[in-house]
mmCIF file of C-alpha atoms in Angstrom:
data_model
loop_
_atom_site.group_PDB
_atom_site.id
_atom_site.type_symbol
_atom_site.label_atom_id
_atom_site.label_comp_id
_atom_site.label_asym_id
_atom_site.label_seq_id
_atom_site.Cartn_x
_atom_site.Cartn_y
_atom_site.Cartn_z
ATOM 1 C CA MET A 1 0.253 0.058 0.197
ATOM 2 C CA LEU A 2 1.666 3.074 -0.877
ATOM 3 C CA SER A 3 2.398 5.817 1.410
ATOM 4 C CA LEU A 4 0.813 8.804 1.545
ATOM 5 C CA LYS A 5 4.572 10.822 0.837
ATOM 6 C CA ARG A 6 4.654 8.255 -2.584
ATOM 7 C CA ILE A 7 0.873 10.040 -3.465
ATOM 8 C CA PHE A 8 2.077 13.447 -2.513
ATOM 9 C CA SER A 9 5.222 12.912 -4.371
ATOM 10 C CA ILE A 10 2.934 11.522 -7.683
ATOM 11 C CA ILE A 11 0.304 14.697 -7.303
ATOM 12 C CA GLY A 12 3.455 16.889 -7.245
ATOM 13 C CA PHE A 13 5.367 15.359 -10.279
ATOM 14 C CA ALA A 14 1.912 15.465 -12.545
ATOM 15 C CA LEU A 15 1.237 18.790 -11.390
ATOM 16 C CA LEU A 16 4.763 19.297 -12.658
ATOM 17 C CA ILE A 17 4.404 18.104 -16.395
ATOM 18 C CA ILE A 18 1.509 19.861 -16.325
ATOM 19 C CA VAL A 19 2.621 22.814 -16.100
ATOM 20 C CA LEU A 20 5.471 22.217 -18.195
ATOM 21 C CA ALA A 21 3.504 21.060 -20.466
ATOM 22 C CA ILE A 22 1.734 24.639 -20.414
ATOM 23 C CA VAL A 23 4.709 26.080 -20.678
ATOM 24 C CA ALA A 24 6.193 24.265 -23.461
ATOM 25 C CA PHE A 25 2.580 24.774 -25.734
ATOM 26 C CA THR A 26 1.751 28.423 -24.654
ATOM 27 C CA SER A 27 5.186 29.868 -25.285
ATOM 28 C CA TRP A 28 5.208 30.435 -27.836
ATOM 29 C CA TYR A 29 3.169 31.426 -31.372
ATOM 30 C CA THR A 30 3.099 31.501 -35.455
ATOM 31 C CA VAL A 31 1.517 34.492 -37.375
ATOM 32 C CA ASP A 32 0.947 33.449 -40.901
ATOM 33 C CA GLU A 33 1.653 36.456 -43.759
ATOM 34 C CA SER A 34 -2.152 36.796 -44.446
ATOM 35 C CA GLU A 35 -2.949 36.748 -40.151
ATOM 36 C CA GLN A 36 -2.246 39.546 -37.730
ATOM 37 C CA ALA A 37 -2.651 38.689 -34.167
ATOM 38 C CA VAL A 38 -3.110 40.532 -30.519
ATOM 39 C CA MET A 39 -0.812 40.428 -27.106
ATOM 40 C CA ILE A 40 -3.180 39.872 -24.234
ATOM 41 C CA THR A 41 -1.460 40.190 -21.269
ATOM 42 C CA LEU A 42 -2.910 39.834 -17.837
ATOM 43 C CA GLY A 43 -6.300 40.857 -19.802
ATOM 44 C CA GLU A 44 -4.665 44.587 -20.942
ATOM 45 C CA VAL A 45 -4.497 44.291 -25.080
ATOM 46 C CA GLU A 46 -1.070 45.537 -26.434
ATOM 47 C CA GLU A 47 0.213 46.411 -29.652
ATOM 48 C CA GLY A 48 -0.829 44.219 -32.423
ATOM 49 C CA VAL A 49 1.545 42.086 -34.586
ATOM 50 C CA SER A 50 1.818 41.906 -38.117
ATOM 51 C CA GLU A 51 4.717 40.183 -39.215
ATOM 52 C CA PRO A 52 4.832 36.709 -39.904
ATOM 53 C CA GLY A 53 6.920 33.534 -38.598
ATOM 54 C CA LEU A 54 7.066 32.454 -34.686
ATOM 55 C CA HIS A 55 6.899 34.234 -32.199
ATOM 56 C CA PHE A 56 7.482 33.391 -28.559
ATOM 57 C CA LYS A 57 5.564 35.113 -25.259
ATOM 58 C CA TYR A 58 4.930 34.863 -21.521
ATOM 59 C CA PRO A 59 3.146 31.407 -20.588
ATOM 60 C CA TRP A 60 -0.892 30.950 -20.074
ATOM 61 C CA PRO A 61 -2.043 32.977 -18.478
ATOM 62 C CA ILE A 62 -0.156 35.386 -17.949
ATOM 63 C CA GLN A 63 -0.029 36.389 -22.083
ATOM 64 C CA SER A 64 -2.543 35.055 -24.314
ATOM 65 C CA VAL A 65 -2.980 35.689 -28.536
ATOM 66 C CA GLU A 66 -5.675 36.132 -30.523
ATOM 67 C CA VAL A 67 -5.279 36.132 -34.132
ATOM 68 C CA LEU A 68 -7.424 37.514 -37.003
ATOM 69 C CA SER A 69 -7.405 37.938 -40.592
ATOM 70 C CA LYS A 70 -6.558 40.834 -42.158
ATOM 71 C CA GLU A 71 -7.763 39.598 -45.428
ATOM 72 C CA THR A 72 -10.555 41.710 -47.306
ATOM 73 C CA PHE A 73 -14.609 40.507 -46.199
ATOM 74 C CA SER A 74 -17.063 41.072 -47.603
ATOM 75 C CA LEU A 75 -20.204 42.008 -46.469
ATOM 76 C CA GLN A 76 -23.423 40.958 -48.850
ATOM 77 C CA PHE A 77 -26.629 43.121 -47.687
ATOM 78 C CA GLY A 78 -29.842 41.388 -49.048
ATOM 79 C CA TYR A 79 -28.536 38.490 -50.546
ATOM 80 C CA LYS A 80 -26.414 35.339 -49.493
ATOM 81 C CA GLU A 81 -24.603 33.816 -52.282
ATOM 82 C CA THR A 82 -23.188 30.008 -51.271
ATOM 83 C CA GLU A 83 -20.486 28.512 -52.223
ATOM 84 C CA ASP A 84 -22.988 26.579 -54.871
ATOM 85 C CA GLY A 85 -23.126 29.687 -56.778
ATOM 86 C CA GLU A 86 -26.952 29.610 -55.623
ATOM 87 C CA VAL A 87 -27.928 32.881 -54.611
ATOM 88 C CA GLU A 88 -30.493 33.567 -51.780
ATOM 89 C CA ASP A 89 -32.367 36.946 -51.870
ATOM 90 C CA PHE A 90 -34.341 39.194 -48.645
ATOM 91 C CA PRO A 91 -36.143 40.827 -49.697
ATOM 92 C CA LYS A 92 -37.640 42.020 -46.769
ATOM 93 C CA GLU A 93 -34.037 43.685 -45.775
ATOM 94 C CA THR A 94 -34.244 45.378 -48.848
ATOM 95 C CA LYS A 95 -37.492 47.055 -49.553
ATOM 96 C CA MET A 96 -36.543 50.752 -48.964
ATOM 97 C CA ILE A 97 -38.335 54.088 -50.719
ATOM 98 C CA THR A 98 -37.296 56.611 -52.251
ATOM 99 C CA GLY A 99 -36.732 60.636 -51.512
ATOM 100 C CA ASP A 100 -40.463 60.502 -54.578
ATOM 101 C CA GLU A 101 -41.932 58.413 -52.553
ATOM 102 C CA ASN A 102 -41.321 55.126 -54.525
ATOM 103 C CA ILE A 103 -40.587 51.527 -53.664
ATOM 104 C CA VAL A 104 -37.446 49.907 -54.770
ATOM 105 C CA LEU A 105 -35.679 46.971 -53.953
ATOM 106 C CA ALA A 106 -31.787 47.489 -53.451
ATOM 107 C CA ASP A 107 -29.052 44.844 -52.703
ATOM 108 C CA MET A 108 -25.461 45.892 -51.350
ATOM 109 C CA VAL A 109 -22.012 44.267 -50.680
ATOM 110 C CA VAL A 110 -19.735 46.042 -48.126
ATOM 111 C CA GLN A 111 -15.636 44.744 -48.801
ATOM 112 C CA TRP A 112 -13.667 45.871 -45.535
ATOM 113 C CA LYS A 113 -11.240 44.681 -43.422
ATOM 114 C CA ILE A 114 -10.006 44.186 -39.919
ATOM 115 C CA THR A 115 -6.990 47.452 -38.800
ATOM 116 C CA GLU A 116 -7.184 47.483 -35.429
ATOM 117 C CA PRO A 117 -7.801 43.933 -34.111
ATOM 118 C CA GLY A 118 -8.136 45.291 -30.263
ATOM 119 C CA LYS A 119 -11.269 46.978 -30.966
ATOM 120 C CA TYR A 120 -12.543 44.588 -33.109
ATOM 121 C CA LEU A 121 -12.428 41.691 -30.199
ATOM 122 C CA PHE A 122 -13.057 44.157 -27.195
ATOM 123 C CA ASN A 123 -14.614 47.671 -28.519
ATOM 124 C CA ALA A 124 -18.136 45.711 -29.690
ATOM 125 C CA GLU A 125 -19.443 42.268 -28.613
ATOM 126 C CA ASN A 126 -20.179 41.419 -32.556
ATOM 127 C CA PRO A 127 -18.681 43.844 -34.627
ATOM 128 C CA THR A 128 -19.682 42.856 -38.087
ATOM 129 C CA GLU A 129 -23.445 42.700 -36.842
ATOM 130 C CA MET A 130 -22.861 46.112 -36.078
ATOM 131 C CA LEU A 131 -21.592 46.873 -39.370
ATOM 132 C CA GLU A 132 -24.310 44.966 -41.362
ATOM 133 C CA ASP A 133 -26.836 47.372 -39.183
ATOM 134 C CA ALA A 134 -24.685 50.763 -40.584
ATOM 135 C CA THR A 135 -25.237 49.524 -43.883
ATOM 136 C CA SER A 136 -28.311 49.180 -43.492
ATOM 137 C CA ALA A 137 -29.028 52.303 -42.172
ATOM 138 C CA SER A 138 -26.143 54.495 -44.554
ATOM 139 C CA LEU A 139 -28.424 52.767 -47.893
ATOM 140 C CA ARG A 140 -31.789 53.364 -46.457
ATOM 141 C CA SER A 141 -31.077 57.107 -45.588
ATOM 142 C CA ILE A 142 -29.020 57.281 -48.862
ATOM 143 C CA ILE A 143 -32.318 56.110 -51.437
ATOM 144 C CA GLY A 144 -34.626 58.152 -49.515
ATOM 145 C CA SER A 145 -32.990 61.051 -50.202
ATOM 146 C CA SER A 146 -32.490 60.154 -53.444
ATOM 147 C CA THR A 147 -35.553 59.974 -56.708
ATOM 148 C CA ILE A 148 -36.494 56.415 -58.663
ATOM 149 C CA ASP A 149 -34.652 57.776 -61.386
ATOM 150 C CA ASP A 150 -31.390 58.071 -59.401
ATOM 151 C CA ALA A 151 -31.534 55.084 -57.850
ATOM 152 C CA LEU A 152 -32.414 52.621 -60.957
ATOM 153 C CA THR A 153 -30.529 54.378 -63.747
ATOM 154 C CA SER A 154 -27.418 57.109 -63.922
ATOM 155 C CA GLY A 155 -27.272 58.065 -60.166
ATOM 156 C CA LYS A 156 -25.920 54.581 -59.189
ATOM 157 C CA VAL A 157 -22.701 55.669 -58.776
ATOM 158 C CA GLU A 158 -23.771 59.152 -56.618
ATOM 159 C CA ILE A 159 -25.260 56.261 -54.712
ATOM 160 C CA GLU A 160 -22.154 54.309 -54.100
ATOM 161 C CA LYS A 161 -20.151 57.589 -53.053
ATOM 162 C CA GLN A 162 -22.531 58.674 -50.440
ATOM 163 C CA VAL A 163 -23.378 55.101 -48.986
ATOM 164 C CA GLN A 164 -19.605 55.027 -48.372
ATOM 165 C CA GLU A 165 -19.272 57.932 -46.818
ATOM 166 C CA LEU A 166 -21.995 57.895 -44.635
ATOM 167 C CA LEU A 167 -20.966 54.201 -43.863
ATOM 168 C CA THR A 168 -17.080 55.202 -42.705
ATOM 169 C CA THR A 169 -18.401 58.312 -40.574
ATOM 170 C CA LEU A 170 -20.866 55.653 -38.795
ATOM 171 C CA VAL A 171 -17.932 52.508 -38.689
ATOM 172 C CA GLU A 172 -15.669 55.875 -37.105
ATOM 173 C CA GLU A 173 -18.152 56.583 -34.674
ATOM 174 C CA TYR A 174 -18.597 52.768 -33.431
ATOM 175 C CA ASP A 175 -14.672 52.582 -33.195
ATOM 176 C CA ILE A 176 -15.114 49.058 -33.791
ATOM 177 C CA GLY A 177 -11.290 48.600 -35.507
ATOM 178 C CA ILE A 178 -13.309 48.342 -39.097
ATOM 179 C CA THR A 179 -11.726 50.233 -42.013
ATOM 180 C CA ILE A 180 -14.432 50.227 -45.437
ATOM 181 C CA LEU A 181 -12.652 49.580 -48.486
ATOM 182 C CA ALA A 182 -15.568 49.678 -51.515
ATOM 183 C CA VAL A 183 -18.919 49.864 -51.312
ATOM 184 C CA LYS A 184 -21.002 48.260 -55.264
ATOM 185 C CA LEU A 185 -24.572 48.698 -55.364
ATOM 186 C CA GLN A 186 -25.106 45.084 -56.940
ATOM 187 C CA ASP A 187 -29.535 45.126 -57.776
ATOM 188 C CA VAL A 188 -31.896 47.916 -58.015
ATOM 189 C CA ASP A 189 -35.143 47.219 -58.803
ATOM 190 C CA LEU A 190 -38.675 47.003 -58.571
ATOM 191 C CA PRO A 191 -40.768 45.250 -56.751
ATOM 192 C CA ASN A 192 -42.957 43.546 -58.824
ATOM 193 C CA GLU A 193 -43.203 42.821 -62.725
ATOM 194 C CA GLU A 194 -45.692 45.412 -63.470
ATOM 195 C CA VAL A 195 -44.460 48.323 -61.512
ATOM 196 C CA ARG A 196 -41.428 47.213 -63.366
ATOM 197 C CA LYS A 197 -43.097 47.330 -66.711
ATOM 198 C CA ALA A 198 -44.534 50.375 -66.295
ATOM 199 C CA PHE A 199 -40.895 52.449 -65.406
ATOM 200 C CA THR A 200 -39.670 50.833 -68.383
ATOM 201 C CA ASN A 201 -41.514 52.976 -71.122
ATOM 202 C CA VAL A 202 -40.987 55.794 -68.816
ATOM 203 C CA THR A 203 -37.378 55.402 -69.023
ATOM 204 C CA ASP A 204 -37.936 54.766 -72.746
ATOM 205 C CA ALA A 205 -39.974 57.623 -73.965
ATOM 206 C CA ARG A 206 -37.908 59.985 -71.290
ATOM 207 C CA GLU A 207 -34.753 58.397 -73.802
ATOM 208 C CA THR A 208 -36.699 58.557 -77.203
ATOM 209 C CA MET A 209 -37.427 62.177 -75.913
ATOM 210 C CA ASN A 210 -34.030 63.059 -75.254
ATOM 211 C CA THR A 211 -33.017 61.558 -78.955
ATOM 212 C CA ARG A 212 -34.671 64.016 -80.436
ATOM 213 C CA LYS A 213 -33.899 66.881 -78.156
ATOM 214 C CA ASN A 214 -30.385 65.631 -79.495
ATOM 215 C CA GLU A 215 -31.454 65.835 -83.116
ATOM 216 C CA ALA A 216 -33.209 69.085 -82.704
ATOM 217 C CA ASN A 217 -29.944 70.253 -81.181
ATOM 218 C CA LYS A 218 -28.335 69.170 -84.480
ATOM 219 C CA TYR A 219 -29.925 70.684 -86.890
ATOM 220 C CA ARG A 220 -30.359 73.977 -84.579
ATOM 221 C CA ASN A 221 -26.956 74.271 -84.530
ATOM 222 C CA LYS A 222 -25.988 73.219 -88.561
ATOM 223 C CA ARG A 223 -28.396 76.127 -89.683
ATOM 224 C CA THR A 224 -26.725 78.202 -87.085
ATOM 225 C CA GLU A 225 -23.343 77.823 -88.304
ATOM 226 C CA GLU A 226 -24.797 77.897 -92.080
ATOM 227 C CA ALA A 227 -26.754 81.083 -90.977
ATOM 228 C CA GLN A 228 -23.322 82.372 -89.472
ATOM 229 C CA GLY A 229 -21.075 81.460 -92.548
ATOM 230 C CA GLU A 230 -24.136 83.240 -94.801
ATOM 231 C CA LYS A 231 -23.435 86.037 -92.863
ATOM 232 C CA ALA A 232 -19.864 86.338 -93.358
ATOM 233 C CA ALA A 233 -20.776 86.576 -97.501
ATOM 234 C CA ILE A 234 -22.809 88.904 -97.027
ATOM 235 C CA MET A 235 -20.616 91.127 -94.476
ATOM 236 C CA SER A 236 -17.295 90.614 -96.772
ATOM 237 C CA SER A 237 -19.640 91.331 -99.624
ATOM 238 C CA ALA A 238 -21.334 94.781 -98.268
ATOM 239 C CA GLU A 239 -17.888 95.627 -97.072
ATOM 240 C CA GLY A 240 -15.639 95.370 -100.972
ATOM 241 C CA ASP A 241 -19.038 97.171 -102.026
ATOM 242 C CA LYS A 242 -18.456 99.833 -99.457
ATOM 243 C CA ALA A 243 -15.181 99.584 -99.861
ATOM 244 C CA ALA A 244 -15.440 99.408 -104.153
ATOM 245 C CA ARG A 245 -18.210 102.683 -103.438
ATOM 246 C CA MET A 246 -15.602 104.677 -101.200
ATOM 247 C CA GLU A 247 -12.616 104.296 -103.928
ATOM 248 C CA GLU A 248 -15.537 105.506 -106.501
ATOM 249 C CA ALA A 249 -16.803 108.194 -104.682
ATOM 250 C CA ARG A 250 -12.924 109.261 -104.446
ATOM 251 C CA GLY A 251 -12.345 108.602 -108.723
ATOM 252 C CA ASP A 252 -15.656 111.122 -108.665
ATOM 253 C CA VAL A 253 -14.646 113.874 -106.542
ATOM 254 C CA ALA A 254 -10.532 113.799 -107.748
ATOM 255 C CA GLN A 255 -12.134 113.991 -111.279
ATOM 256 C CA PHE A 256 -14.848 116.645 -110.002
ATOM 257 C CA ASN A 257 -11.943 118.747 -108.512
ATOM 258 C CA ALA A 258 -9.748 118.296 -111.719
ATOM 259 C CA ILE A 259 -12.709 119.036 -114.311
ATOM 260 C CA TYR A 260 -13.292 122.556 -111.330
ATOM 261 C CA ASN A 261 -9.929 123.589 -111.710
ATOM 262 C CA GLU A 262 -10.049 123.531 -115.274
ATOM 263 C CA TYR A 263 -13.443 125.085 -115.331
ATOM 264 C CA VAL A 264 -12.131 127.710 -113.652
ATOM 265 C CA ASN A 265 -9.006 128.163 -116.302
ATOM 266 C CA ALA A 266 -11.376 128.079 -119.231
ATOM 267 C CA LYS A 267 -15.049 128.636 -117.960
ATOM 268 C CA ASP A 268 -16.824 128.432 -121.649
ATOM 269 C CA ILE A 269 -14.438 125.408 -123.389
ATOM 270 C CA THR A 270 -14.917 123.372 -120.196
ATOM 271 C CA LYS A 271 -18.646 124.335 -119.578
ATOM 272 C CA LYS A 272 -18.947 122.907 -123.711
ATOM 273 C CA ARG A 273 -16.279 119.828 -122.932
ATOM 274 C CA LEU A 274 -19.416 118.888 -120.230
ATOM 275 C CA VAL A 275 -22.440 119.683 -122.513
ATOM 276 C CA LEU A 276 -20.800 117.301 -125.450
ATOM 277 C CA GLU A 277 -20.144 114.584 -123.235
ATOM 278 C CA THR A 278 -22.908 114.511 -121.053
ATOM 279 C CA ILE A 279 -24.969 114.164 -124.781
ATOM 280 C CA ASP A 280 -22.416 111.638 -125.355
ATOM 281 C CA GLN A 281 -23.493 109.610 -122.323
ATOM 282 C CA VAL A 282 -27.025 110.145 -123.067
ATOM 283 C CA LEU A 283 -27.305 109.184 -126.688
ATOM 284 C CA PRO A 284 -24.553 106.563 -127.226
ATOM 285 C CA ASN A 285 -26.060 105.335 -130.424
ATOM 286 C CA ALA A 286 -26.764 108.160 -132.017
ATOM 287 C CA GLU A 287 -24.514 110.732 -134.677
ATOM 288 C CA ILE A 288 -24.129 114.124 -133.474
ATOM 289 C CA TYR A 289 -22.895 116.732 -135.493
ATOM 290 C CA ILE A 290 -21.747 120.478 -134.130
ATOM 291 C CA MET A 291 -21.915 123.000 -136.795
ATOM 292 C CA GLU A 292 -20.542 126.260 -136.643
ATOM 293 C CA ASP A 293 -21.477 129.610 -138.715
ATOM 294 C CA ASN A 294 -18.216 131.654 -139.616
ATOM 295 C CA GLY A 295 -18.915 134.138 -142.417
ATOM 296 C CA ASN A 296 -19.799 131.934 -145.574
ATOM 297 C CA THR A 297 -18.165 129.262 -144.319
ATOM 298 C CA MET A 298 -20.160 126.369 -142.424
ATOM 299 C CA LYS A 299 -18.087 123.777 -140.106
ATOM 300 C CA TYR A 300 -19.575 120.763 -138.711
ATOM 301 C CA LEU A 301 -17.597 118.160 -136.845
ATOM 302 C CA PRO A 302 -19.194 114.529 -136.182
ATOM 303 C CA ILE A 303 -18.845 112.713 -132.805
ATOM 304 C CA ARG A 304 -18.948 109.225 -132.731
ATOM 305 C CA ASP A 305 -17.758 106.190 -130.039
ATOM 306 C CA GLY A 306 -15.203 104.967 -129.652
ATOM 307 C CA SER A 307 -13.301 106.620 -132.730
ATOM 308 C CA ALA A 308 -11.057 109.378 -133.926
ATOM 309 C CA THR A 309 -12.841 112.692 -135.106
ATOM 310 C CA LYS A 310 -12.381 113.622 -138.144
ATOM 311 C CA PRO A 311 -13.377 116.935 -139.582
ATOM 312 C CA VAL A 312 -16.027 116.426 -143.050
ATOM 313 C CA ALA A 313 -15.417 118.353 -145.890
ATOM 314 C CA PRO A 314 -17.329 121.639 -145.655
ATOM 315 C CA ALA A 315 -19.946 122.582 -147.638
ATOM 316 C CA GLU A 316 -19.647 125.408 -150.165
ATOM 317 C CA GLN A 317 -22.224 128.170 -150.447
ATOM 318 C CA GLU A 318 -21.996 130.280 -153.289
ATOM 319 C CA GLY A 319 -19.664 133.468 -152.664
ATOM 320 C CA SER A 320 -18.306 132.449 -150.219
ATOM 321 C CA GLU A 321 -14.770 130.722 -149.162
ATOM 322 C CA THR A 322 -13.658 127.449 -148.158
ATOM 323 C CA ASN A 323 -11.233 127.331 -145.113
ATOM 324 C CA GLY A 324 -9.847 123.648 -143.824
ATOM 325 C CA GLN A 325 -10.103 122.653 -139.184
#
């Protein structure tokens, strides 16, 4: 029969083995490249460890380690995609009202990662659930201030931007160690087929209207350019005509001044010349004879277009002398 001392020795040896085993198995830990670790010393959270490899620490219960992933996670809001590729929708979660009092179904995926492991572990009991609630609140808030046209067509990018900004603000206020990387609207749809068809008709009509407007603007621009070209041509012609008439007027003024100077010097000759030129302009095809009576001799001078004037033999009268000119 074993003595009491022998029993205590066996128990002490067993306890020593247990302690040594605990020290041996809890004094080191490893961190993968896709992981990050949080060191907890006597219940106090220390800085995280992100360098991959083997690390040593004090044995449990002095120090303990929590290892978390530092990869990017995806939060699927309003639907769930299984590993087989099947998608399960949750219409009750995604049904929301737009700013113009229409109902839409909006699905969203949020990409996030753990950037402060200590806060992620101890600042919230379930940080992923808080993230999902914040996503729902942010999406409903932005959809509630947007029109149905923006939610279904060209406004999706702006909605995603506003949702990400609001969600980031909420997550920072919650201080749960999460960073939002991206927000993407997966699907925004109307609740039933009849409403979808009506909205499609409205969208088609709007697109047709925009097409007609674009065609009208194109025609207007074309006609405007043609009118501008015609205007420029008319203005150029008018400027040319203006310059020509001004030069012609200057020439007329110079001619008038020259004639006036001659008129001042020889009034009778100039007066006769002006009369002859005027008759020639008024009656260009007529044969004009000018006769002068000088005693017994009658002289006359024919004037014809484009030909030099030649004296014509005078008609002789009885008892007179013939004199040539």
